[in-house]
Every structure is written in C-alpha cells, then in structure tokens.
Amino acid sequence: MPPSLPDVETDSQPTDLGEIVVLNRDLFFGVRIGNTLRGLGYRISFAPDSPVFTERIAGAEPPAVLGVIDMSAGVDWERIRSLTAPAGAGTPLLVFGSHMDVEGLRAAKAAGVTRVVSNGDFHRGMIELVRRYARRPGTR
C-alpha cells in the first residue's frame, strides 16, 4: 500500500460571503465589479434603477451584506434614504461617482450612506472597500 498523504490545509475563506446588491447601468463596469466580487466569494445581483435596488436591499433574506451604488445610474436619493433611516440602520451602502459631481456626492452623504468615494478610489480600492464595509453574512 502506498503511504498516505499528509492532510493539506485548504483555504479557509468561505465560498459564500453573502449577497452584494449593485445599482449600476454601465455594462462594462458592472461586469468588472461582478467578476471581482464573485472572485472574493460574494453573490452579486444587479439592479438597473433605485426602485429595484431598494426592493432587493429591503427584501433580501438573509439580508444583503452590502449595497454598492454607482452615482451615474440616476439615483433616487429619497429612496436610498429609506434604507438608511434611522441613521446607520440597515445594510451598509457604499457609493462611488465622479469627483466632479459635487451635487451627487452631497446628496449621497445627505441620504445617510455608509461611505462615498470617487470613481478612481473605488476602482483602485474596490476589494479593500468591500472587505471593510460589507458585514458578515447573517448579521443585521
């Protein structure tokens, strides 16, 4: 009989870190976000507009671990505010957009989202930002 092989430790990273809902209309950018985050172990669902996004976040069971919002998707900030009231409640929301869109950046902050970053910062630090702000699956 051949000798048995020693036990090999496998990567302990969970294969399902929970669902991230993404409000995005840019197909190219959406594919990049989806592929990157799926590679980390998240399930990704895309919403084409604010009503669908808020429905998916509010109705997700188990709760989504993170919501990601592209400001260029024509965001209805009042709908987004319904996800953050009372302050800090609900799924963390990470928003990215043009640093030139000062009104959009202010509207996002006024809606009570968790974090707002520029497009460049989001692209450069997507993995770190998601790991920082996504909650653990099954927590509220």
C-alpha positions in Angstrom: 0.0 0.0 0.0 1.3 3.5 -0.8 1.9 5.8 2.1 -0.9 8.1 2.8 -0.5 11.8 2.0 -0.5 14.2 4.9 -3.6 16.3 5.4 -3.4 19.5 3.4 -5.0 22.6 4.8 -7.3 24.2 2.4 -8.1 27.9 2.0 -10.4 28.7 4.9 -12.1 31.6 3.0 -15.8 30.9 2.9 -17.2 30.3 -0.6 -20.4 32.4 0.1 -19.7 35.6 1.9 -23.3 36.8 1.3 -25.1 38.9 -1.3 -24.0 42.3 -2.6 -26.6 44.3 -4.5 -25.2 46.7 -7.1 -27.1 49.7 -8.6 -25.3 50.1 -11.9 -26.2 50.7 -15.6 -22.8 50.6 -17.1 -22.4 47.1 -18.5 -18.6 47.2 -18.9 -18.1 48.5 -15.4 -20.8 46.1 -14.0 -19.0 43.1 -15.4 -15.8 44.2 -13.8 -17.4 44.7 -10.4 -19.3 41.4 -10.6 -16.2 39.4 -11.6 -14.0 40.9 -8.9 -16.5 40.5 -6.1 -17.6 37.0 -7.2 -13.9 36.1 -7.1 -13.8 37.0 -3.4 -16.8 34.8 -2.6 -19.8 37.1 -2.8 -23.0 36.6 -4.6 -23.8 39.6 -6.8 -27.1 40.9 -8.0 -27.5 44.0 -10.2 -30.3 46.5 -10.1 -31.0 48.8 -13.0 -32.7 51.6 -11.0 -33.3 52.8 -7.5 -36.8 51.1 -7.0 -35.4 47.7 -7.9 -32.3 48.4 -5.8 -34.3 49.4 -2.7 -36.6 46.4 -3.1 -33.7 44.0 -3.2 -31.9 45.5 -0.3 -35.1 45.8 1.9 -36.4 42.4 1.0 -33.2 40.3 0.9 -33.4 37.3 3.3 -30.8 36.8 4.6 -30.0 40.5 4.5 -27.6 41.7 1.8 -24.1 42.2 3.3 -23.5 45.4 1.2 -25.2 47.7 -1.3 -23.0 49.4 -3.9 -24.3 52.4 -5.8 -22.9 54.0 -8.9 -24.0 57.6 -8.8 -24.1 57.8 -12.6 -27.1 55.3 -12.5 -29.6 58.1 -11.9 -30.1 57.5 -8.2 -33.3 58.5 -6.4 -31.7 59.6 -3.1 -35.0 59.8 -1.2 -35.5 56.0 -1.9 -32.0 55.4 -0.7 -32.6 57.4 2.5 -35.5 54.9 3.2 -32.8 52.3 3.6 -30.6 54.3 6.0 -33.3 55.6 8.4 -32.9 55.6 11.3 -29.3 56.7 10.9 -26.9 53.8 10.5 -29.7 51.2 10.2 -29.8 48.5 7.6 -27.4 47.2 5.0 -24.2 49.3 4.6 -24.2 51.3 1.4 -21.0 52.1 -0.5 -21.4 54.9 -3.1 -19.0 55.8 -5.9 -19.1 58.5 -8.5 -17.3 61.3 -10.3 -15.4 63.7 -8.1 -16.8 66.4 -10.3 -20.4 65.6 -9.4 -20.4 67.7 -6.2 -24.3 67.7 -6.0 -24.4 63.9 -6.3 -21.7 63.5 -3.6 -23.6 65.8 -1.3 -26.9 64.1 -2.0 -25.4 60.7 -1.2 -24.0 61.9 2.1 -27.3 63.6 3.0 -29.1 60.3 2.3 -27.0 58.7 5.1 -25.0 56.2 3.1 -22.1 54.5 4.8 -19.3 55.7 2.6 -18.9 57.9 -0.6 -15.7 57.6 -2.8 -14.6 58.8 -6.2 -14.7 56.5 -9.2 -10.9 56.3 -9.1 -10.8 55.5 -5.4 -13.5 52.8 -5.9 -11.7 51.2 -8.8 -8.3 51.2 -7.1 -9.6 50.1 -3.7 -12.7 48.1 -4.5 -11.6 44.9 -2.8 -10.4 46.7 0.4 -13.5 48.9 0.5 -15.9 46.0 0.1 -14.0 44.0 2.8 -14.1 47.0 5.1 -17.8 47.8 4.7 -19.5 44.5 4.0 -20.9 43.0 7.1 -20.7 39.3 7.9 -23.4 37.1 6.4 -26.4 36.6 8.7 -25.8 39.7 10.8 -28.0 42.7 10.8 
